[in-house]
mmCIF file of C-alpha atoms in Angstrom:
data_model
loop_
_atom_site.group_PDB
_atom_site.id
_atom_site.type_symbol
_atom_site.label_atom_id
_atom_site.label_comp_id
_atom_site.label_asym_id
_atom_site.label_seq_id
_atom_site.Cartn_x
_atom_site.Cartn_y
_atom_site.Cartn_z
ATOM 1 C CA MET A 51 30.987 -30.055 -9.884
ATOM 2 C CA VAL A 52 30.577 -28.590 -6.381
ATOM 3 C CA VAL A 53 32.922 -25.747 -5.987
ATOM 4 C CA GLY A 54 33.387 -23.915 -2.661
ATOM 5 C CA ARG A 55 34.213 -24.622 1.028
ATOM 6 C CA ARG A 56 32.651 -28.170 0.735
ATOM 7 C CA ALA A 57 34.405 -28.940 -2.381
ATOM 8 C CA THR A 58 38.011 -28.494 -0.911
ATOM 9 C CA GLY A 59 40.158 -31.023 -1.771
ATOM 10 C CA ARG A 60 37.617 -32.913 -3.856
ATOM 11 C CA VAL A 61 38.222 -33.276 -7.806
ATOM 12 C CA GLN A 62 35.259 -34.957 -9.943
ATOM 13 C CA ARG A 63 36.226 -36.383 -13.384
ATOM 14 C CA PHE A 64 34.193 -36.155 -16.574
ATOM 15 C CA GLY A 65 34.616 -38.301 -19.466
ATOM 16 C CA HIS A 66 34.799 -42.238 -20.014
ATOM 17 C CA GLY A 67 38.507 -42.768 -18.464
ATOM 18 C CA VAL A 68 41.394 -40.873 -17.643
ATOM 19 C CA PRO A 69 44.510 -41.098 -20.197
ATOM 20 C CA ALA A 70 47.528 -42.767 -19.003
ATOM 21 C CA ILE A 71 50.660 -40.574 -18.045
ATOM 22 C CA GLY A 72 54.080 -41.888 -19.241
ATOM 23 C CA ASP A 73 55.017 -45.411 -20.355
ATOM 24 C CA PRO A 74 53.851 -48.417 -18.649
ATOM 25 C CA PRO A 75 56.159 -50.907 -17.026
ATOM 26 C CA GLY A 76 59.012 -52.150 -19.222
ATOM 27 C CA GLY A 77 59.008 -49.149 -21.026
ATOM 28 C CA LYS A 78 57.231 -49.953 -24.166
ATOM 29 C CA GLN A 79 53.880 -47.667 -25.328
ATOM 30 C CA MET A 80 50.910 -48.741 -24.728
ATOM 31 C CA ASP A 81 48.860 -49.173 -27.972
ATOM 32 C CA ARG A 82 45.755 -47.075 -27.510
ATOM 33 C CA PRO A 83 42.471 -46.810 -29.732
ATOM 34 C CA SER A 84 42.133 -43.509 -31.619
ATOM 35 C CA ARG A 85 39.226 -41.819 -31.278
ATOM 36 C CA PRO A 86 36.536 -41.291 -34.088
ATOM 37 C CA THR A 87 36.793 -38.036 -36.010
ATOM 38 C CA LEU A 88 34.387 -35.627 -38.033
ATOM 39 C CA ARG A 89 35.804 -37.236 -40.963
ATOM 40 C CA ASP A 90 34.683 -40.925 -39.798
ATOM 41 C CA VAL A 91 30.876 -39.952 -39.337
ATOM 42 C CA ALA A 92 31.094 -38.261 -42.594
ATOM 43 C CA LEU A 93 32.601 -41.286 -44.462
ATOM 44 C CA ARG A 94 30.151 -43.538 -42.723
ATOM 45 C CA ALA A 95 26.889 -41.606 -43.169
ATOM 46 C CA GLY A 96 28.244 -40.991 -46.967
ATOM 47 C CA VAL A 97 28.117 -36.818 -46.624
ATOM 48 C CA SER A 98 30.792 -33.925 -46.316
ATOM 49 C CA ARG A 99 32.410 -32.702 -43.470
ATOM 50 C CA THR A 100 30.315 -29.679 -43.152
ATOM 51 C CA THR A 101 27.456 -31.791 -43.705
ATOM 52 C CA ALA A 102 28.234 -33.575 -40.528
ATOM 53 C CA SER A 103 29.405 -30.844 -38.712
ATOM 54 C CA TYR A 104 26.429 -28.839 -39.191
ATOM 55 C CA ALA A 105 23.571 -31.591 -38.511
ATOM 56 C CA LEU A 106 25.961 -32.833 -35.090
ATOM 57 C CA ALA A 107 25.538 -28.887 -34.150
ATOM 58 C CA GLY A 108 21.625 -29.177 -34.454
ATOM 59 C CA ARG A 109 21.474 -26.716 -37.214
ATOM 60 C CA ALA A 110 20.077 -29.141 -39.780
ATOM 61 C CA THR A 111 16.855 -27.156 -40.692
ATOM 62 C CA GLU A 112 19.309 -23.838 -40.771
ATOM 63 C CA MET A 113 20.936 -25.389 -43.014
ATOM 64 C CA ARG A 114 18.662 -27.118 -45.680
ATOM 65 C CA ILE A 115 19.846 -30.307 -44.281
ATOM 66 C CA SER A 116 17.484 -33.141 -45.098
ATOM 67 C CA ASP A 117 15.716 -35.342 -41.932
ATOM 68 C CA GLU A 118 16.734 -38.072 -43.594
ATOM 69 C CA THR A 119 20.677 -37.040 -44.240
ATOM 70 C CA ALA A 120 20.565 -35.452 -40.371
ATOM 71 C CA ASP A 121 19.433 -38.825 -38.857
ATOM 72 C CA ARG A 122 22.278 -40.580 -40.973
ATOM 73 C CA VAL A 123 24.583 -38.597 -39.353
ATOM 74 C CA LEU A 124 23.572 -38.829 -36.235
ATOM 75 C CA ARG A 125 23.338 -42.172 -36.378
ATOM 76 C CA ALA A 126 26.898 -42.699 -37.802
ATOM 77 C CA ALA A 127 28.390 -40.862 -35.100
ATOM 78 C CA ALA A 128 26.144 -42.985 -32.786
ATOM 79 C CA GLU A 129 27.827 -46.211 -34.084
ATOM 80 C CA LEU A 130 31.128 -44.600 -33.893
ATOM 81 C CA GLY A 131 30.798 -43.564 -30.483
ATOM 82 C CA PHE A 132 31.759 -40.002 -31.907
ATOM 83 C CA SER A 133 31.929 -37.388 -29.282
ATOM 84 C CA PRO A 134 32.349 -33.237 -30.432
ATOM 85 C CA ASN A 135 35.109 -31.437 -29.368
ATOM 86 C CA ARG A 136 34.017 -29.287 -26.959
ATOM 87 C CA THR A 137 36.585 -26.782 -26.957
ATOM 88 C CA ALA A 138 36.656 -26.393 -30.486
ATOM 89 C CA GLN A 139 33.026 -26.054 -30.473
ATOM 90 C CA SER A 140 33.011 -23.437 -27.848
ATOM 91 C CA LEU A 141 35.572 -21.237 -29.838
ATOM 92 C CA ARG A 142 33.556 -21.312 -32.895
ATOM 93 C CA THR A 143 30.341 -21.021 -31.536
ATOM 94 C CA ARG A 144 31.167 -18.975 -28.406
ATOM 95 C CA ARG A 145 29.412 -21.407 -26.299
ATOM 96 C CA SER A 146 30.870 -23.857 -23.313
ATOM 97 C CA HIS A 147 27.820 -26.017 -22.930
ATOM 98 C CA THR A 148 27.731 -25.610 -19.038
ATOM 99 C CA ILE A 149 26.386 -23.536 -17.061
ATOM 100 C CA GLY A 150 26.835 -22.304 -13.089
ATOM 101 C CA LEU A 151 24.634 -22.429 -10.409
ATOM 102 C CA ILE A 152 25.623 -20.615 -7.041
ATOM 103 C CA SER A 153 23.810 -20.839 -3.730
ATOM 104 C CA ASP A 154 23.960 -20.045 -0.297
ATOM 105 C CA TYR A 155 23.389 -23.766 0.759
ATOM 106 C CA VAL A 156 23.247 -26.373 -2.108
ATOM 107 C CA ALA A 157 24.255 -29.278 -0.166
ATOM 108 C CA TYR A 158 21.639 -28.932 2.930
ATOM 109 C CA GLY A 159 19.207 -32.032 2.918
ATOM 110 C CA GLU A 160 16.494 -32.551 1.378
ATOM 111 C CA PHE A 161 15.107 -29.688 -0.504
ATOM 112 C CA ALA A 162 18.353 -28.631 -1.885
ATOM 113 C CA GLY A 163 19.301 -32.099 -3.459
ATOM 114 C CA ARG A 164 15.875 -32.208 -5.197
ATOM 115 C CA MET A 165 16.057 -28.712 -6.673
ATOM 116 C CA LEU A 166 19.909 -29.606 -7.722
ATOM 117 C CA ALA A 167 18.296 -32.475 -9.181
ATOM 118 C CA GLY A 168 15.835 -30.754 -11.343
ATOM 119 C CA ALA A 169 18.274 -28.329 -12.427
ATOM 120 C CA SER A 170 20.946 -30.568 -13.524
ATOM 121 C CA ALA A 171 17.852 -33.157 -15.449
ATOM 122 C CA ALA A 172 16.764 -30.602 -17.385
ATOM 123 C CA ALA A 173 20.604 -28.824 -18.265
ATOM 124 C CA ARG A 174 21.680 -32.606 -19.439
ATOM 125 C CA ALA A 175 18.373 -32.865 -22.127
ATOM 126 C CA ARG A 176 19.847 -29.793 -23.332
ATOM 127 C CA GLY A 177 23.782 -31.071 -23.228
ATOM 128 C CA THR A 178 24.626 -28.676 -20.494
ATOM 129 C CA LEU A 179 26.826 -28.845 -17.673
ATOM 130 C CA VAL A 180 26.037 -27.715 -14.252
ATOM 131 C CA LEU A 181 28.986 -26.179 -12.284
ATOM 132 C CA ILE A 182 27.793 -25.508 -8.443
ATOM 133 C CA GLY A 183 29.057 -23.549 -6.277
ATOM 134 C CA GLU A 184 27.792 -22.806 -2.446
ATOM 135 C CA THR A 185 28.804 -20.103 -0.773
ATOM 136 C CA GLU A 186 27.469 -20.325 2.687
ATOM 137 C CA GLY A 187 25.710 -17.202 3.195
ATOM 138 C CA ASP A 188 29.736 -15.625 2.456
ATOM 139 C CA ALA A 189 29.407 -12.478 0.391
ATOM 140 C CA SER A 190 33.118 -12.330 -0.113
ATOM 141 C CA LEU A 191 32.676 -16.270 -1.200
ATOM 142 C CA GLU A 192 30.004 -15.758 -3.199
ATOM 143 C CA GLN A 193 31.637 -12.608 -5.296
ATOM 144 C CA GLN A 194 34.740 -15.270 -5.994
ATOM 145 C CA LEU A 195 32.246 -17.923 -7.080
ATOM 146 C CA ILE A 196 30.832 -15.772 -9.565
ATOM 147 C CA GLU A 197 33.769 -14.232 -10.638
ATOM 148 C CA GLU A 198 35.308 -17.785 -10.771
ATOM 149 C CA MET A 199 32.371 -19.212 -12.852
ATOM 150 C CA LEU A 200 32.496 -15.864 -15.497
ATOM 151 C CA VAL A 201 36.003 -16.746 -16.068
ATOM 152 C CA ARG A 202 35.071 -20.453 -16.905
ATOM 153 C CA GLY A 203 33.051 -19.468 -19.585
ATOM 154 C CA VAL A 204 30.066 -20.381 -18.613
ATOM 155 C CA ASP A 205 27.103 -19.859 -20.459
ATOM 156 C CA GLY A 206 24.809 -17.871 -17.786
ATOM 157 C CA LEU A 207 24.105 -18.122 -13.821
ATOM 158 C CA VAL A 208 21.454 -19.504 -11.842
ATOM 159 C CA TYR A 209 21.444 -17.882 -8.573
ATOM 160 C CA ALA A 210 19.263 -20.080 -5.585
ATOM 161 C CA THR A 211 18.955 -19.696 -2.075
ATOM 162 C CA LEU A 212 17.760 -22.891 0.161
ATOM 163 C CA ALA A 213 14.442 -20.373 1.561
ATOM 164 C CA CYS A 214 12.392 -18.695 -0.374
ATOM 165 C CA ARG A 215 13.672 -15.226 0.137
ATOM 166 C CA ARG A 216 13.745 -11.524 -0.828
ATOM 167 C CA ILE A 217 17.397 -10.620 -2.075
ATOM 168 C CA THR A 218 19.318 -8.236 -4.106
ATOM 169 C CA VAL A 219 20.991 -8.982 -7.090
ATOM 170 C CA PRO A 220 24.866 -9.110 -6.507
ATOM 171 C CA GLU A 221 26.789 -6.815 -8.552
ATOM 172 C CA ALA A 222 28.846 -9.552 -10.004
ATOM 173 C CA LEU A 223 25.210 -11.022 -11.275
ATOM 174 C CA ARG A 224 24.570 -7.577 -13.522
ATOM 175 C CA GLY A 225 24.880 -7.807 -17.176
ATOM 176 C CA THR A 226 25.507 -11.730 -16.994
ATOM 177 C CA PRO A 227 22.527 -13.686 -18.566
ATOM 178 C CA ALA A 228 20.949 -15.104 -15.365
ATOM 179 C CA VAL A 229 18.216 -16.420 -13.501
ATOM 180 C CA LEU A 230 17.049 -16.388 -9.788
ATOM 181 C CA LEU A 231 15.736 -19.610 -8.447
ATOM 182 C CA ASN A 232 14.098 -19.706 -5.126
ATOM 183 C CA CYS A 233 14.409 -15.742 -4.513
ATOM 184 C CA PHE A 234 13.599 -12.808 -6.327
ATOM 185 C CA ASP A 235 14.838 -9.136 -6.479
ATOM 186 C CA ALA A 236 11.981 -6.469 -7.182
ATOM 187 C CA SER A 237 14.217 -3.956 -8.541
ATOM 188 C CA ALA A 238 15.925 -6.507 -10.751
ATOM 189 C CA SER A 239 15.357 -6.917 -14.344
ATOM 190 C CA LEU A 240 15.984 -10.754 -14.158
ATOM 191 C CA PRO A 241 14.011 -14.024 -14.838
ATOM 192 C CA ALA A 242 12.966 -15.441 -11.008
ATOM 193 C CA VAL A 243 11.181 -18.761 -10.247
ATOM 194 C CA VAL A 244 9.553 -19.300 -6.794
ATOM 195 C CA PRO A 245 6.917 -21.234 -5.249
ATOM 196 C CA ASP A 246 3.312 -19.686 -5.512
ATOM 197 C CA GLU A 247 3.444 -19.871 -1.265
ATOM 198 C CA VAL A 248 0.026 -17.490 -1.156
ATOM 199 C CA GLU A 249 -1.932 -20.179 -2.951
ATOM 200 C CA GLY A 250 -0.531 -22.748 -0.749
ATOM 201 C CA GLY A 251 -1.750 -21.196 1.821
ATOM 202 C CA ARG A 252 -5.243 -21.074 0.751
ATOM 203 C CA ARG A 253 -5.062 -24.706 -0.339
ATOM 204 C CA ILE A 254 -4.118 -25.483 3.477
ATOM 205 C CA ALA A 255 -7.086 -23.584 4.528
ATOM 206 C CA ARG A 256 -9.260 -25.094 2.502
ATOM 207 C CA ILE A 257 -8.645 -28.365 3.432
ATOM 208 C CA VAL A 258 -9.699 -27.416 6.949
ATOM 209 C CA LEU A 259 -12.730 -25.358 6.038
ATOM 210 C CA ASP A 260 -14.243 -28.457 3.904
ATOM 211 C CA ALA A 261 -13.095 -30.945 6.931
ATOM 212 C CA GLN A 262 -15.245 -28.658 8.877
ATOM 213 C CA VAL A 263 -12.443 -28.490 11.645
ATOM 214 C CA ASP A 264 -12.090 -25.131 11.522
ATOM 215 C CA GLU A 265 -14.001 -23.995 14.939
ATOM 216 C CA ARG A 266 -11.092 -22.716 16.732
ATOM 217 C CA THR A 267 -7.957 -22.764 13.932
ATOM 218 C CA VAL A 268 -4.645 -21.433 15.364
ATOM 219 C CA ILE A 269 -1.549 -20.821 13.151
ATOM 220 C CA VAL A 270 1.888 -22.207 14.784
ATOM 221 C CA GLY A 271 4.912 -20.426 13.653
ATOM 222 C CA ASN A 272 6.245 -16.774 13.317
ATOM 223 C CA ALA A 273 7.044 -14.623 9.983
ATOM 224 C CA GLU A 274 9.745 -12.274 11.714
ATOM 225 C CA ASP A 275 12.587 -12.418 9.323
ATOM 226 C CA PRO A 276 12.237 -9.462 7.120
ATOM 227 C CA THR A 277 13.759 -11.346 3.683
ATOM 228 C CA ALA A 278 11.964 -14.653 4.030
ATOM 229 C CA ILE A 279 8.491 -14.307 2.269
ATOM 230 C CA ALA A 280 7.603 -18.234 2.789
ATOM 231 C CA GLY A 281 5.660 -17.416 6.505
ATOM 232 C CA GLU A 282 4.143 -13.752 5.152
ATOM 233 C CA ARG A 283 2.507 -14.741 2.278
ATOM 234 C CA ARG A 284 1.589 -18.773 3.869
ATOM 235 C CA ILE A 285 -0.158 -16.576 6.711
ATOM 236 C CA ALA A 286 -1.801 -13.844 4.102
ATOM 237 C CA GLY A 287 -3.253 -17.387 1.612
ATOM 238 C CA ILE A 288 -4.550 -18.868 4.892
ATOM 239 C CA HIS A 289 -6.329 -15.531 6.188
ATOM 240 C CA ALA A 290 -8.182 -14.896 2.363
ATOM 241 C CA GLU A 291 -9.456 -18.204 1.992
ATOM 242 C CA PHE A 292 -10.862 -17.943 5.644
ATOM 243 C CA ALA A 293 -11.983 -14.813 4.830
ATOM 244 C CA GLN A 294 -13.862 -15.906 1.558
ATOM 245 C CA ALA A 295 -15.516 -18.370 3.411
ATOM 246 C CA SER A 296 -16.771 -15.285 6.082
ATOM 247 C CA ARG A 297 -14.896 -17.920 8.552
ATOM 248 C CA ARG A 298 -11.678 -16.517 10.367
ATOM 249 C CA VAL A 299 -8.199 -17.791 11.800
ATOM 250 C CA SER A 300 -8.965 -17.921 16.159
ATOM 251 C CA GLY A 301 -5.339 -17.396 17.060
ATOM 252 C CA HIS A 302 -1.504 -17.381 16.337
ATOM 253 C CA ILE A 303 1.188 -19.399 18.291
ATOM 254 C CA GLN A 304 4.345 -17.582 17.685
ATOM 255 C CA SER A 305 7.362 -20.232 17.429
ATOM 256 C CA ARG A 306 10.482 -20.463 15.412
ATOM 257 C CA TRP A 307 10.301 -23.242 12.758
ATOM 258 C CA GLU A 308 12.028 -25.257 14.873
ATOM 259 C CA VAL A 309 10.866 -28.736 16.547
ATOM 260 C CA GLY A 310 11.968 -28.084 19.862
ATOM 261 C CA ALA A 311 10.139 -24.029 19.859
ATOM 262 C CA ALA A 312 7.313 -25.214 18.894
ATOM 263 C CA PHE A 313 7.032 -28.347 21.579
ATOM 264 C CA ASP A 314 7.187 -25.344 23.895
ATOM 265 C CA GLU A 315 5.283 -22.710 22.478
ATOM 266 C CA VAL A 316 2.439 -25.528 21.646
ATOM 267 C CA SER A 317 2.620 -26.943 25.104
ATOM 268 C CA ARG A 318 2.099 -23.344 26.754
ATOM 269 C CA ALA A 319 -0.828 -22.756 24.307
ATOM 270 C CA LEU A 320 -2.414 -25.852 25.357
ATOM 271 C CA ALA A 321 -2.019 -25.310 29.189
ATOM 272 C CA ASP A 322 -3.688 -22.054 28.905
ATOM 273 C CA GLY A 323 -6.676 -23.320 26.879
ATOM 274 C CA PRO A 324 -8.392 -23.190 24.900
ATOM 275 C CA LEU A 325 -8.372 -26.065 23.034
ATOM 276 C CA PRO A 326 -7.942 -25.252 19.053
ATOM 277 C CA THR A 327 -9.756 -27.938 16.634
ATOM 278 C CA ALA A 328 -6.882 -27.753 13.999
ATOM 279 C CA LEU A 329 -3.339 -26.278 14.252
ATOM 280 C CA ILE A 330 -2.056 -24.924 10.691
ATOM 281 C CA CYS A 331 1.516 -25.798 11.244
ATOM 282 C CA LEU A 332 3.953 -23.300 8.979
ATOM 283 C CA ASN A 333 6.326 -26.181 8.536
ATOM 284 C CA ASP A 334 6.986 -29.720 9.026
ATOM 285 C CA ARG A 335 9.200 -29.629 11.579
ATOM 286 C CA ILE A 336 6.755 -27.289 13.437
ATOM 287 C CA ALA A 337 4.220 -30.170 13.102
ATOM 288 C CA MET A 338 6.344 -32.269 14.995
ATOM 289 C CA GLY A 339 6.818 -30.317 18.111
ATOM 290 C CA ALA A 340 2.759 -29.701 17.698
ATOM 291 C CA TYR A 341 2.602 -33.892 17.486
ATOM 292 C CA GLU A 342 4.897 -34.073 20.391
ATOM 293 C CA ALA A 343 2.998 -31.480 22.353
ATOM 294 C CA LEU A 344 -0.396 -32.603 21.813
ATOM 295 C CA GLU A 345 0.509 -36.230 23.118
ATOM 296 C CA ALA A 346 2.398 -35.250 26.241
ATOM 297 C CA ALA A 347 -1.208 -33.398 26.713
ATOM 298 C CA GLY A 348 -2.997 -36.845 25.995
ATOM 299 C CA LEU A 349 -4.236 -35.834 22.591
ATOM 300 C CA ARG A 350 -4.613 -37.721 19.297
ATOM 301 C CA VAL A 351 -4.386 -36.612 16.163
ATOM 302 C CA PRO A 352 -6.813 -36.135 14.131
ATOM 303 C CA HIS A 353 -9.237 -37.197 16.484
ATOM 304 C CA ASP A 354 -9.001 -34.493 19.154
ATOM 305 C CA VAL A 355 -7.248 -31.522 16.680
ATOM 306 C CA SER A 356 -6.537 -32.033 13.232
ATOM 307 C CA VAL A 357 -2.592 -31.066 12.364
ATOM 308 C CA VAL A 358 -2.047 -29.542 8.773
ATOM 309 C CA ALA A 359 1.586 -28.054 7.760
ATOM 310 C CA PHE A 360 3.928 -26.934 4.619
ATOM 311 C CA ASP A 361 6.774 -27.811 3.162
ATOM 312 C CA GLY A 362 5.986 -31.555 2.026
ATOM 313 C CA SER A 363 9.124 -32.764 3.527
ATOM 314 C CA ASN A 364 9.857 -36.878 3.735
ATOM 315 C CA LEU A 365 9.402 -35.714 7.620
ATOM 316 C CA ALA A 366 5.293 -35.176 6.951
ATOM 317 C CA GLN A 367 4.899 -38.662 5.812
ATOM 318 C CA TRP A 368 7.579 -40.259 8.531
ATOM 319 C CA LEU A 369 5.347 -38.689 11.356
ATOM 320 C CA ARG A 370 2.392 -40.935 12.994
ATOM 321 C CA PRO A 371 -0.109 -40.150 11.347
ATOM 322 C CA SER A 372 1.071 -39.066 8.402
ATOM 323 C CA VAL A 373 0.547 -35.243 7.949
ATOM 324 C CA THR A 374 -1.257 -33.569 5.504
ATOM 325 C CA SER A 375 1.046 -30.973 3.936
ATOM 326 C CA VAL A 376 1.238 -28.462 1.224
ATOM 327 C CA GLY A 377 4.694 -29.768 -0.900
ATOM 328 C CA ILE A 378 7.008 -27.097 -2.398
ATOM 329 C CA PRO A 379 7.948 -28.326 -6.235
ATOM 330 C CA PHE A 380 12.004 -27.864 -5.952
ATOM 331 C CA GLU A 381 12.528 -30.427 -8.911
ATOM 332 C CA GLN A 382 9.878 -28.335 -10.925
ATOM 333 C CA LEU A 383 11.586 -24.624 -9.640
ATOM 334 C CA GLY A 384 15.015 -25.731 -10.340
ATOM 335 C CA ALA A 385 14.241 -27.512 -14.137
ATOM 336 C CA LEU A 386 12.410 -24.366 -15.286
ATOM 337 C CA ALA A 387 15.122 -22.206 -13.904
ATOM 338 C CA VAL A 388 17.258 -23.959 -16.063
ATOM 339 C CA ASP A 389 15.024 -23.906 -19.102
ATOM 340 C CA LEU A 390 14.269 -20.246 -18.567
ATOM 341 C CA LEU A 391 18.243 -19.409 -18.685
ATOM 342 C CA LEU A 392 18.828 -21.784 -21.919
ATOM 343 C CA GLY A 393 15.995 -20.218 -23.775
ATOM 344 C CA SER A 394 13.643 -23.368 -23.800
ATOM 345 C CA ALA A 395 11.016 -21.322 -21.669
ATOM 346 C CA ASP A 396 9.407 -17.478 -22.115
ATOM 347 C CA TRP A 397 10.246 -15.141 -19.168
ATOM 348 C CA PRO A 398 6.560 -12.958 -18.912
ATOM 349 C CA GLY A 399 8.529 -10.087 -17.454
ATOM 350 C CA HIS A 400 7.898 -11.019 -13.847
ATOM 351 C CA ALA A 401 8.135 -13.700 -10.807
ATOM 352 C CA ILE A 402 6.927 -16.796 -11.995
ATOM 353 C CA THR A 403 4.923 -18.910 -9.558
ATOM 354 C CA LEU A 404 4.829 -22.669 -9.636
ATOM 355 C CA PRO A 405 1.708 -24.493 -7.713
ATOM 356 C CA MET A 406 2.521 -25.861 -4.430
ATOM 357 C CA PRO A 407 0.756 -29.849 -4.375
ATOM 358 C CA VAL A 408 -1.171 -31.236 -1.388
ATOM 359 C CA ILE A 409 0.461 -34.314 -0.214
ATOM 360 C CA ALA A 410 -2.355 -35.647 1.502
ATOM 361 C CA GLY A 411 -1.756 -37.740 4.891
ATOM 362 C CA ALA A 412 -3.790 -38.934 7.889
ATOM 363 C CA SER A 413 -3.958 -35.793 9.939
ATOM 364 C CA VAL A 414 -6.968 -34.235 9.597
ATOM 365 C CA ARG A 415 -10.680 -35.608 10.997
ATOM 366 C CA ALA A 416 -13.358 -36.595 8.759
ATOM 367 C CA VAL A 417 -16.151 -34.976 8.407
ATOM 368 C CA GLY A 418 -18.798 -36.024 10.539
ATOM 369 C CA GLN A 419 -16.159 -38.171 12.368
ATOM 370 C CA PRO A 420 -16.337 -36.954 15.564
ATOM 371 C CA GLY A 421 -14.218 -35.827 18.017
ATOM 372 C CA ASP A 422 -13.789 -35.001 21.771
ATOM 373 C CA ILE A 423 -14.887 -31.337 21.480
ATOM 374 C CA THR A 424 -17.611 -29.968 19.754
ATOM 375 C CA PRO A 425 -16.971 -26.296 20.181
ATOM 376 C CA PRO A 426 -19.565 -23.801 18.788
ATOM 377 C CA PRO A 427 -19.046 -21.939 15.592
ATOM 378 C CA ILE A 428 -17.055 -18.792 15.590
ATOM 379 C CA GLU A 429 -18.954 -15.397 14.035
ATOM 380 C CA ALA A 430 -17.562 -13.732 10.930
ATOM 381 C CA GLY A 431 -16.197 -10.525 11.582
#
């Protein structure tokens, strides 16, 4: 269920059917099959209602019910199509089996969808429903959505951002079971799950170094947003890996993380020279703009210039040749956040970083493959 501006006028129903309202035409009441009850399950399994209740609630071991008896109860419930009364359960256990997910943008393209898919799958595996609220960056709407989730009695909240960034935890979240997803607040004692952007930078740099196309490596993209951490951490990882290899990055083309801006800035840099041997683009959209600028200059990827990038989006594979990119494990991030919230994963007391996988493309010249230029090596310094 989605709650927020994009959900206006939309209602999603859960369950297998919607009961009829009123009498059918002709005034005759339709016969409806009765729903199986806990008593029915207990009779079929040959146990007491109390035993059936404990087995269905997952408390068989705690209440010293044998595995064979518990299995018999579960089989009987499945055969009868029995579903426990969630309202009654929540009153008894003080759990609603629902969690809230609040994000700035949850309906914004591929990345948000993958993050939500991972969170939803993890929740379903624990018999839990996810209620989703989108704030579109509106602080007042964010407050309203958090309060609405808490009124609904959710068992906890996942607070997510589309771009990995530093945040200040909203006051409404303090004192509530919550996990931060793709963001963190160093001053808050809340579990946080983020991609390992520094290691991602090191991995992309290692690809360039191993391919021996690092003679004139240029980073494309800026890291000027003080709240976003992806750019600064990716750049830090790149420089660290180059330094470890006693090499250094030759230059940095400042550009917004957009196709048009990257095209303009890379075109200007190519005109000014010298020609780079490799471009490390801080995201896949920058890589697309770089590709277009290189083509406009009569240069080929990877024969003349190798290109690598970050994010691992579908765009990386659509480019020709496909660009080698370090991906963001959005599904795993979403799943781990839910597991932390529901207690099936341990929090070590600091932000958990997940590795960023390399998605191989064809945008890096193979070792020993000749290019049109053979620039001299750069002395370490």
